[in-house]
Amino acid sequence: MEPRAFGNRFATAGSSTGISALDDPAKMSPFFTDAGMKTLRSEAEFKTAWMAMKPDERTAMLKDCGDATLNKAHADFCAMAKKMGG
């Protein structure tokens, strides 16, 4: 599978659909304060956005965070997501 550009990041898709939720701006934007998705929201705001997701969506994101390439490209997000749990 070809690497895909996401901003200045590259990641290979980790989901069965070929698209990682971690590379989907619509799913990721609630967790960031800026359009470029470089600055995470506060822990409380992150938790609110995290808990607003369906459990299977949170599980899929955590699974993608388990992929070394995706985790490296989204290290800050994955660290916070893992802290929140499923």
PDB file of N, CA and C in Angstrom:
ATOM      1  N   MET A   1       0.840  -1.167   0.000  1.00  0.00           N
ATOM      2  CA  MET A   1       0.000   0.000   0.000  1.00  0.00           C
ATOM      3  C   MET A   1       0.888   1.234   0.000  1.00  0.00           C
ATOM      4  N   GLU A   2       0.522   2.212  -0.781  1.00  0.00           N
ATOM      5  CA  GLU A   2       1.299   3.438  -0.901  1.00  0.00           C
ATOM      6  C   GLU A   2       1.128   4.321   0.335  1.00  0.00           C
ATOM      7  N   PRO A   3       2.187   4.981   0.787  1.00  0.00           N
ATOM      8  CA  PRO A   3       2.024   5.959   1.862  1.00  0.00           C
ATOM      9  C   PRO A   3       1.174   7.123   1.367  1.00  0.00           C
ATOM     10  N   ARG A   4       0.388   7.702   2.275  1.00  0.00           N
ATOM     11  CA  ARG A   4      -0.443   8.840   1.922  1.00  0.00           C
ATOM     12  C   ARG A   4       0.030  10.056   2.698  1.00  0.00           C
ATOM     13  N   ALA A   5       0.029  11.184   2.058  1.00  0.00           N
ATOM     14  CA  ALA A   5       0.403  12.418   2.731  1.00  0.00           C
ATOM     15  C   ALA A   5      -0.756  12.909   3.574  1.00  0.00           C
ATOM     16  N   PHE A   6      -0.487  13.374   4.769  1.00  0.00           N
ATOM     17  CA  PHE A   6      -1.476  14.004   5.622  1.00  0.00           C
ATOM     18  C   PHE A   6      -0.772  15.186   6.245  1.00  0.00           C
ATOM     19  N   GLY A   7      -0.998  16.354   5.680  1.00  0.00           N
ATOM     20  CA  GLY A   7      -0.229  17.505   6.127  1.00  0.00           C
ATOM     21  C   GLY A   7       1.220  17.235   5.769  1.00  0.00           C
ATOM     22  N   ASN A   8       2.079  17.312   6.743  1.00  0.00           N
ATOM     23  CA  ASN A   8       3.475  16.979   6.497  1.00  0.00           C
ATOM     24  C   ASN A   8       3.802  15.592   7.051  1.00  0.00           C
ATOM     25  N   ARG A   9       2.774  14.772   7.266  1.00  0.00           N
ATOM     26  CA  ARG A   9       2.952  13.433   7.828  1.00  0.00           C
ATOM     27  C   ARG A   9       2.672  12.391   6.763  1.00  0.00           C
ATOM     28  N   PHE A  10       3.249  11.223   6.911  1.00  0.00           N
ATOM     29  CA  PHE A  10       2.959  10.112   6.019  1.00  0.00           C
ATOM     30  C   PHE A  10       2.569   8.918   6.865  1.00  0.00           C
ATOM     31  N   ALA A  11       1.563   8.210   6.406  1.00  0.00           N
ATOM     32  CA  ALA A  11       1.134   7.017   7.136  1.00  0.00           C
ATOM     33  C   ALA A  11       0.528   6.036   6.155  1.00  0.00           C
ATOM     34  N   THR A  12       0.687   4.786   6.459  1.00  0.00           N
ATOM     35  CA  THR A  12      -0.005   3.787   5.657  1.00  0.00           C
ATOM     36  C   THR A  12      -1.313   3.488   6.350  1.00  0.00           C
ATOM     37  N   ALA A  13      -2.297   3.155   5.595  1.00  0.00           N
ATOM     38  CA  ALA A  13      -3.615   2.909   6.168  1.00  0.00           C
ATOM     39  C   ALA A  13      -3.580   1.684   7.064  1.00  0.00           C
ATOM     40  N   GLY A  14      -4.266   1.774   8.193  1.00  0.00           N
ATOM     41  CA  GLY A  14      -4.240   0.674   9.130  1.00  0.00           C
ATOM     42  C   GLY A  14      -5.578  -0.021   9.287  1.00  0.00           C
ATOM     43  N   SER A  15      -6.609   0.466   8.625  1.00  0.00           N
ATOM     44  CA  SER A  15      -7.912  -0.156   8.791  1.00  0.00           C
ATOM     45  C   SER A  15      -8.262  -1.012   7.589  1.00  0.00           C
ATOM     46  N   SER A  16      -9.293  -1.806   7.759  1.00  0.00           N
ATOM     47  CA  SER A  16      -9.692  -2.709   6.682  1.00  0.00           C
ATOM     48  C   SER A  16     -10.252  -1.954   5.485  1.00  0.00           C
ATOM     49  N   THR A  17     -10.699  -0.725   5.684  1.00  0.00           N
ATOM     50  CA  THR A  17     -11.226   0.059   4.574  1.00  0.00           C
ATOM     51  C   THR A  17     -10.107   0.721   3.782  1.00  0.00           C
ATOM     52  N   GLY A  18      -8.885   0.650   4.291  1.00  0.00           N
ATOM     53  CA  GLY A  18      -7.757   1.277   3.612  1.00  0.00           C
ATOM     54  C   GLY A  18      -7.538   2.709   4.041  1.00  0.00           C
ATOM     55  N   ILE A  19      -8.415   3.225   4.888  1.00  0.00           N
ATOM     56  CA  ILE A  19      -8.281   4.600   5.363  1.00  0.00           C
ATOM     57  C   ILE A  19      -8.298   4.577   6.884  1.00  0.00           C
ATOM     58  N   SER A  20      -7.271   5.116   7.481  1.00  0.00           N
ATOM     59  CA  SER A  20      -7.220   5.191   8.929  1.00  0.00           C
ATOM     60  C   SER A  20      -8.034   6.384   9.412  1.00  0.00           C
ATOM     61  N   ALA A  21      -8.773   6.187  10.484  1.00  0.00           N
ATOM     62  CA  ALA A  21      -9.503   7.299  11.093  1.00  0.00           C
ATOM     63  C   ALA A  21      -8.539   8.394  11.526  1.00  0.00           C
ATOM     64  N   LEU A  22      -7.301   8.006  11.810  1.00  0.00           N
ATOM     65  CA  LEU A  22      -6.301   8.984  12.237  1.00  0.00           C
ATOM     66  C   LEU A  22      -5.913   9.933  11.114  1.00  0.00           C
ATOM     67  N   ASP A  23      -6.214   9.564   9.883  1.00  0.00           N
ATOM     68  CA  ASP A  23      -5.918  10.414   8.733  1.00  0.00           C
ATOM     69  C   ASP A  23      -7.179  11.063   8.171  1.00  0.00           C
ATOM     70  N   ASP A  24      -8.276  10.976   8.906  1.00  0.00           N
ATOM     71  CA  ASP A  24      -9.547  11.540   8.471  1.00  0.00           C
ATOM     72  C   ASP A  24      -9.790  12.860   9.204  1.00  0.00           C
ATOM     73  N   PRO A  25      -9.628  13.993   8.512  1.00  0.00           N
ATOM     74  CA  PRO A  25      -9.802  15.295   9.181  1.00  0.00           C
ATOM     75  C   PRO A  25     -11.165  15.463   9.854  1.00  0.00           C
ATOM     76  N   ALA A  26     -12.209  14.895   9.292  1.00  0.00           N
ATOM     77  CA  ALA A  26     -13.538  15.017   9.894  1.00  0.00           C
ATOM     78  C   ALA A  26     -13.597  14.348  11.262  1.00  0.00           C
ATOM     79  N   LYS A  27     -12.900  13.225  11.413  1.00  0.00           N
ATOM     80  CA  LYS A  27     -12.888  12.511  12.695  1.00  0.00           C
ATOM     81  C   LYS A  27     -11.876  13.120  13.671  1.00  0.00           C
ATOM     82  N   MET A  28     -10.799  13.674  13.133  1.00  0.00           N
ATOM     83  CA  MET A  28      -9.725  14.169  13.991  1.00  0.00           C
ATOM     84  C   MET A  28      -9.885  15.625  14.441  1.00  0.00           C
ATOM     85  N   SER A  29     -10.572  16.443  13.667  1.00  0.00           N
ATOM     86  CA  SER A  29     -10.639  17.870  13.973  1.00  0.00           C
ATOM     87  C   SER A  29     -11.215  18.195  15.355  1.00  0.00           C
ATOM     88  N   PRO A  30     -12.163  17.419  15.907  1.00  0.00           N
ATOM     89  CA  PRO A  30     -12.654  17.755  17.254  1.00  0.00           C
ATOM     90  C   PRO A  30     -11.583  17.688  18.346  1.00  0.00           C
ATOM     91  N   PHE A  31     -10.472  17.034  18.067  1.00  0.00           N
ATOM     92  CA  PHE A  31      -9.423  16.859  19.072  1.00  0.00           C
ATOM     93  C   PHE A  31      -8.335  17.929  19.012  1.00  0.00           C
ATOM     94  N   PHE A  32      -8.432  18.826  18.038  1.00  0.00           N
ATOM     95  CA  PHE A  32      -7.396  19.830  17.828  1.00  0.00           C
ATOM     96  C   PHE A  32      -7.977  21.236  17.871  1.00  0.00           C
ATOM     97  N   THR A  33      -7.143  22.193  18.241  1.00  0.00           N
ATOM     98  CA  THR A  33      -7.578  23.586  18.346  1.00  0.00           C
ATOM     99  C   THR A  33      -7.412  24.342  17.038  1.00  0.00           C
ATOM    100  N   ASP A  34      -6.649  23.795  16.102  1.00  0.00           N
ATOM    101  CA  ASP A  34      -6.328  24.510  14.874  1.00  0.00           C
ATOM    102  C   ASP A  34      -6.675  23.683  13.645  1.00  0.00           C
ATOM    103  N   ALA A  35      -6.906  24.376  12.533  1.00  0.00           N
ATOM    104  CA  ALA A  35      -7.280  23.710  11.284  1.00  0.00           C
ATOM    105  C   ALA A  35      -6.173  22.786  10.775  1.00  0.00           C
ATOM    106  N   GLY A  36      -4.914  23.100  11.075  1.00  0.00           N
ATOM    107  CA  GLY A  36      -3.792  22.270  10.649  1.00  0.00           C
ATOM    108  C   GLY A  36      -3.603  21.038  11.512  1.00  0.00           C
ATOM    109  N   MET A  37      -4.418  20.911  12.546  1.00  0.00           N
ATOM    110  CA  MET A  37      -4.398  19.780  13.478  1.00  0.00           C
ATOM    111  C   MET A  37      -3.000  19.508  14.028  1.00  0.00           C
ATOM    112  N   LYS A  38      -2.419  20.544  14.576  1.00  0.00           N
ATOM    113  CA  LYS A  38      -1.098  20.425  15.181  1.00  0.00           C
ATOM    114  C   LYS A  38      -1.157  20.551  16.708  1.00  0.00           C
ATOM    115  N   THR A  39      -2.195  21.227  17.226  1.00  0.00           N
ATOM    116  CA  THR A  39      -2.279  21.485  18.660  1.00  0.00           C
ATOM    117  C   THR A  39      -3.496  20.785  19.249  1.00  0.00           C
ATOM    118  N   LEU A  40      -3.241  19.818  20.137  1.00  0.00           N
ATOM    119  CA  LEU A  40      -4.333  19.098  20.789  1.00  0.00           C
ATOM    120  C   LEU A  40      -5.102  20.008  21.732  1.00  0.00           C
ATOM    121  N   ARG A  41      -6.363  19.722  21.882  1.00  0.00           N
ATOM    122  CA  ARG A  41      -7.189  20.423  22.859  1.00  0.00           C
ATOM    123  C   ARG A  41      -6.742  20.008  24.260  1.00  0.00           C
ATOM    124  N   SER A  42      -7.267  20.693  25.263  1.00  0.00           N
ATOM    125  CA  SER A  42      -6.948  20.343  26.648  1.00  0.00           C
ATOM    126  C   SER A  42      -7.434  18.923  26.919  1.00  0.00           C
ATOM    127  N   GLU A  43      -6.945  18.340  27.979  1.00  0.00           N
ATOM    128  CA  GLU A  43      -7.340  16.970  28.315  1.00  0.00           C
ATOM    129  C   GLU A  43      -8.851  16.870  28.518  1.00  0.00           C
ATOM    130  N   ALA A  44      -9.446  17.864  29.179  1.00  0.00           N
ATOM    131  CA  ALA A  44     -10.891  17.841  29.416  1.00  0.00           C
ATOM    132  C   ALA A  44     -11.664  17.928  28.095  1.00  0.00           C
ATOM    133  N   GLU A  45     -11.228  18.808  27.189  1.00  0.00           N
ATOM    134  CA  GLU A  45     -11.888  18.940  25.885  1.00  0.00           C
ATOM    135  C   GLU A  45     -11.693  17.680  25.045  1.00  0.00           C
ATOM    136  N   PHE A  46     -10.496  17.110  25.112  1.00  0.00           N
ATOM    137  CA  PHE A  46     -10.208  15.878  24.388  1.00  0.00           C
ATOM    138  C   PHE A  46     -11.143  14.777  24.888  1.00  0.00           C
ATOM    139  N   LYS A  47     -11.285  14.672  26.212  1.00  0.00           N
ATOM    140  CA  LYS A  47     -12.142  13.631  26.788  1.00  0.00           C
ATOM    141  C   LYS A  47     -13.590  13.805  26.332  1.00  0.00           C
ATOM    142  N   THR A  48     -14.071  15.043  26.280  1.00  0.00           N
ATOM    143  CA  THR A  48     -15.437  15.299  25.826  1.00  0.00           C
ATOM    144  C   THR A  48     -15.614  14.813  24.390  1.00  0.00           C
ATOM    145  N   ALA A  49     -14.663  15.156  23.522  1.00  0.00           N
ATOM    146  CA  ALA A  49     -14.728  14.724  22.118  1.00  0.00           C
ATOM    147  C   ALA A  49     -14.608  13.205  22.017  1.00  0.00           C
ATOM    148  N   TRP A  50     -13.733  12.622  22.823  1.00  0.00           N
ATOM    149  CA  TRP A  50     -13.503  11.165  22.818  1.00  0.00           C
ATOM    150  C   TRP A  50     -14.767  10.427  23.228  1.00  0.00           C
ATOM    151  N   MET A  51     -15.406  10.879  24.289  1.00  0.00           N
ATOM    152  CA  MET A  51     -16.598  10.205  24.797  1.00  0.00           C
ATOM    153  C   MET A  51     -17.819  10.433  23.901  1.00  0.00           C
ATOM    154  N   ALA A  52     -17.773  11.449  23.058  1.00  0.00           N
ATOM    155  CA  ALA A  52     -18.865  11.706  22.117  1.00  0.00           C
ATOM    156  C   ALA A  52     -18.858  10.713  20.953  1.00  0.00           C
ATOM    157  N   MET A  53     -17.730  10.030  20.772  1.00  0.00           N
ATOM    158  CA  MET A  53     -17.615   9.045  19.703  1.00  0.00           C
ATOM    159  C   MET A  53     -18.280   7.736  20.121  1.00  0.00           C
ATOM    160  N   LYS A  54     -18.694   6.966  19.146  1.00  0.00           N
ATOM    161  CA  LYS A  54     -19.235   5.638  19.410  1.00  0.00           C
ATOM    162  C   LYS A  54     -18.109   4.742  19.916  1.00  0.00           C
ATOM    163  N   PRO A  55     -18.410   3.772  20.776  1.00  0.00           N
ATOM    164  CA  PRO A  55     -17.364   2.874  21.293  1.00  0.00           C
ATOM    165  C   PRO A  55     -16.565   2.180  20.187  1.00  0.00           C
ATOM    166  N   ASP A  56     -17.230   1.761  19.108  1.00  0.00           N
ATOM    167  CA  ASP A  56     -16.486   1.080  18.041  1.00  0.00           C
ATOM    168  C   ASP A  56     -15.546   2.034  17.317  1.00  0.00           C
ATOM    169  N   GLU A  57     -15.888   3.331  17.259  1.00  0.00           N
ATOM    170  CA  GLU A  57     -14.991   4.315  16.651  1.00  0.00           C
ATOM    171  C   GLU A  57     -13.754   4.522  17.527  1.00  0.00           C
ATOM    172  N   ARG A  58     -13.967   4.569  18.846  1.00  0.00           N
ATOM    173  CA  ARG A  58     -12.826   4.708  19.763  1.00  0.00           C
ATOM    174  C   ARG A  58     -11.922   3.484  19.666  1.00  0.00           C
ATOM    175  N   THR A  59     -12.526   2.305  19.601  1.00  0.00           N
ATOM    176  CA  THR A  59     -11.753   1.065  19.478  1.00  0.00           C
ATOM    177  C   THR A  59     -10.931   1.064  18.199  1.00  0.00           C
ATOM    178  N   ALA A  60     -11.525   1.504  17.096  1.00  0.00           N
ATOM    179  CA  ALA A  60     -10.803   1.556  15.817  1.00  0.00           C
ATOM    180  C   ALA A  60      -9.631   2.527  15.891  1.00  0.00           C
ATOM    181  N   MET A  61      -9.827   3.669  16.535  1.00  0.00           N
ATOM    182  CA  MET A  61      -8.732   4.634  16.658  1.00  0.00           C
ATOM    183  C   MET A  61      -7.612   4.071  17.518  1.00  0.00           C
ATOM    184  N   LEU A  62      -7.977   3.416  18.619  1.00  0.00           N
ATOM    185  CA  LEU A  62      -6.951   2.817  19.472  1.00  0.00           C
ATOM    186  C   LEU A  62      -6.203   1.721  18.732  1.00  0.00           C
ATOM    187  N   LYS A  63      -6.909   0.958  17.920  1.00  0.00           N
ATOM    188  CA  LYS A  63      -6.262  -0.083  17.121  1.00  0.00           C
ATOM    189  C   LYS A  63      -5.264   0.559  16.152  1.00  0.00           C
ATOM    190  N   ASP A  64      -5.677   1.642  15.494  1.00  0.00           N
ATOM    191  CA  ASP A  64      -4.774   2.327  14.575  1.00  0.00           C
ATOM    192  C   ASP A  64      -3.572   2.896  15.317  1.00  0.00           C
ATOM    193  N   CYS A  65      -3.774   3.347  16.547  1.00  0.00           N
ATOM    194  CA  CYS A  65      -2.653   3.857  17.351  1.00  0.00           C
ATOM    195  C   CYS A  65      -1.668   2.739  17.692  1.00  0.00           C
ATOM    196  N   GLY A  66      -2.126   1.490  17.618  1.00  0.00           N
ATOM    197  CA  GLY A  66      -1.244   0.351  17.855  1.00  0.00           C
ATOM    198  C   GLY A  66      -0.321   0.062  16.689  1.00  0.00           C
ATOM    199  N   ASP A  67      -0.606   0.638  15.530  1.00  0.00           N
ATOM    200  CA  ASP A  67       0.255   0.495  14.353  1.00  0.00           C
ATOM    201  C   ASP A  67       1.433   1.451  14.510  1.00  0.00           C
ATOM    202  N   ALA A  68       2.650   0.936  14.435  1.00  0.00           N
ATOM    203  CA  ALA A  68       3.844   1.741  14.697  1.00  0.00           C
ATOM    204  C   ALA A  68       3.944   2.963  13.780  1.00  0.00           C
ATOM    205  N   THR A  69       3.635   2.800  12.513  1.00  0.00           N
ATOM    206  CA  THR A  69       3.737   3.921  11.570  1.00  0.00           C
ATOM    207  C   THR A  69       2.703   4.989  11.892  1.00  0.00           C
ATOM    208  N   LEU A  70       1.470   4.569  12.110  1.00  0.00           N
ATOM    209  CA  LEU A  70       0.414   5.528  12.426  1.00  0.00           C
ATOM    210  C   LEU A  70       0.665   6.195  13.767  1.00  0.00           C
ATOM    211  N   ASN A  71       1.121   5.421  14.744  1.00  0.00           N
ATOM    212  CA  ASN A  71       1.397   5.976  16.059  1.00  0.00           C
ATOM    213  C   ASN A  71       2.479   7.043  15.967  1.00  0.00           C
ATOM    214  N   LYS A  72       3.490   6.787  15.196  1.00  0.00           N
ATOM    215  CA  LYS A  72       4.575   7.768  15.067  1.00  0.00           C
ATOM    216  C   LYS A  72       4.062   9.059  14.441  1.00  0.00           C
ATOM    217  N   ALA A  73       3.203   8.937  13.427  1.00  0.00           N
ATOM    218  CA  ALA A  73       2.671  10.116  12.734  1.00  0.00           C
ATOM    219  C   ALA A  73       1.677  10.888  13.605  1.00  0.00           C
ATOM    220  N   HIS A  74       1.085  10.209  14.578  1.00  0.00           N
ATOM    221  CA  HIS A  74       0.052  10.817  15.415  1.00  0.00           C
ATOM    222  C   HIS A  74       0.359  10.600  16.899  1.00  0.00           C
ATOM    223  N   ALA A  75       1.616  10.747  17.264  1.00  0.00           N
ATOM    224  CA  ALA A  75       2.073  10.385  18.603  1.00  0.00           C
ATOM    225  C   ALA A  75       1.320  11.104  19.721  1.00  0.00           C
ATOM    226  N   ASP A  76       1.128  12.407  19.615  1.00  0.00           N
ATOM    227  CA  ASP A  76       0.458  13.152  20.679  1.00  0.00           C
ATOM    228  C   ASP A  76      -0.992  12.704  20.830  1.00  0.00           C
ATOM    229  N   PHE A  77      -1.679  12.569  19.687  1.00  0.00           N
ATOM    230  CA  PHE A  77      -3.063  12.115  19.729  1.00  0.00           C
ATOM    231  C   PHE A  77      -3.143  10.723  20.345  1.00  0.00           C
ATOM    232  N   CYS A  78      -2.305   9.811  19.875  1.00  0.00           N
ATOM    233  CA  CYS A  78      -2.358   8.434  20.361  1.00  0.00           C
ATOM    234  C   CYS A  78      -2.058   8.335  21.854  1.00  0.00           C
ATOM    235  N   ALA A  79      -1.121   9.131  22.326  1.00  0.00           N
ATOM    236  CA  ALA A  79      -0.811   9.120  23.764  1.00  0.00           C
ATOM    237  C   ALA A  79      -2.042   9.525  24.573  1.00  0.00           C
ATOM    238  N   MET A  80      -2.732  10.560  24.113  1.00  0.00           N
ATOM    239  CA  MET A  80      -3.923  11.018  24.826  1.00  0.00           C
ATOM    240  C   MET A  80      -5.059  10.005  24.679  1.00  0.00           C
ATOM    241  N   ALA A  81      -5.235   9.444  23.501  1.00  0.00           N
ATOM    242  CA  ALA A  81      -6.291   8.462  23.283  1.00  0.00           C
ATOM    243  C   ALA A  81      -6.076   7.241  24.164  1.00  0.00           C
ATOM    244  N   LYS A  82      -4.843   6.785  24.260  1.00  0.00           N
ATOM    245  CA  LYS A  82      -4.544   5.628  25.102  1.00  0.00           C
ATOM    246  C   LYS A  82      -4.817   5.939  26.564  1.00  0.00           C
ATOM    247  N   LYS A  83      -4.577   7.186  26.954  1.00  0.00           N
ATOM    248  CA  LYS A  83      -4.862   7.617  28.321  1.00  0.00           C
ATOM    249  C   LYS A  83      -6.367   7.573  28.598  1.00  0.00           C
ATOM    250  N   MET A  84      -7.163   7.915  27.583  1.00  0.00           N
ATOM    251  CA  MET A  84      -8.623   7.912  27.720  1.00  0.00           C
ATOM    252  C   MET A  84      -9.178   6.493  27.731  1.00  0.00           C
ATOM    253  N   GLY A  85      -8.527   5.603  26.998  1.00  0.00           N
ATOM    254  CA  GLY A  85      -8.984   4.219  26.907  1.00  0.00           C
ATOM    255  C   GLY A  85     -10.180   4.067  25.989  1.00  0.00           C
ATOM    256  N   GLY A  86     -10.781   2.882  25.993  1.00  0.00           N
ATOM    257  CA  GLY A  86     -11.893   2.585  25.087  1.00  0.00           C
ATOM    258  C   GLY A  86     -13.180   2.991  25.687  1.00  0.00           C
TER     259      GLY A  86
END
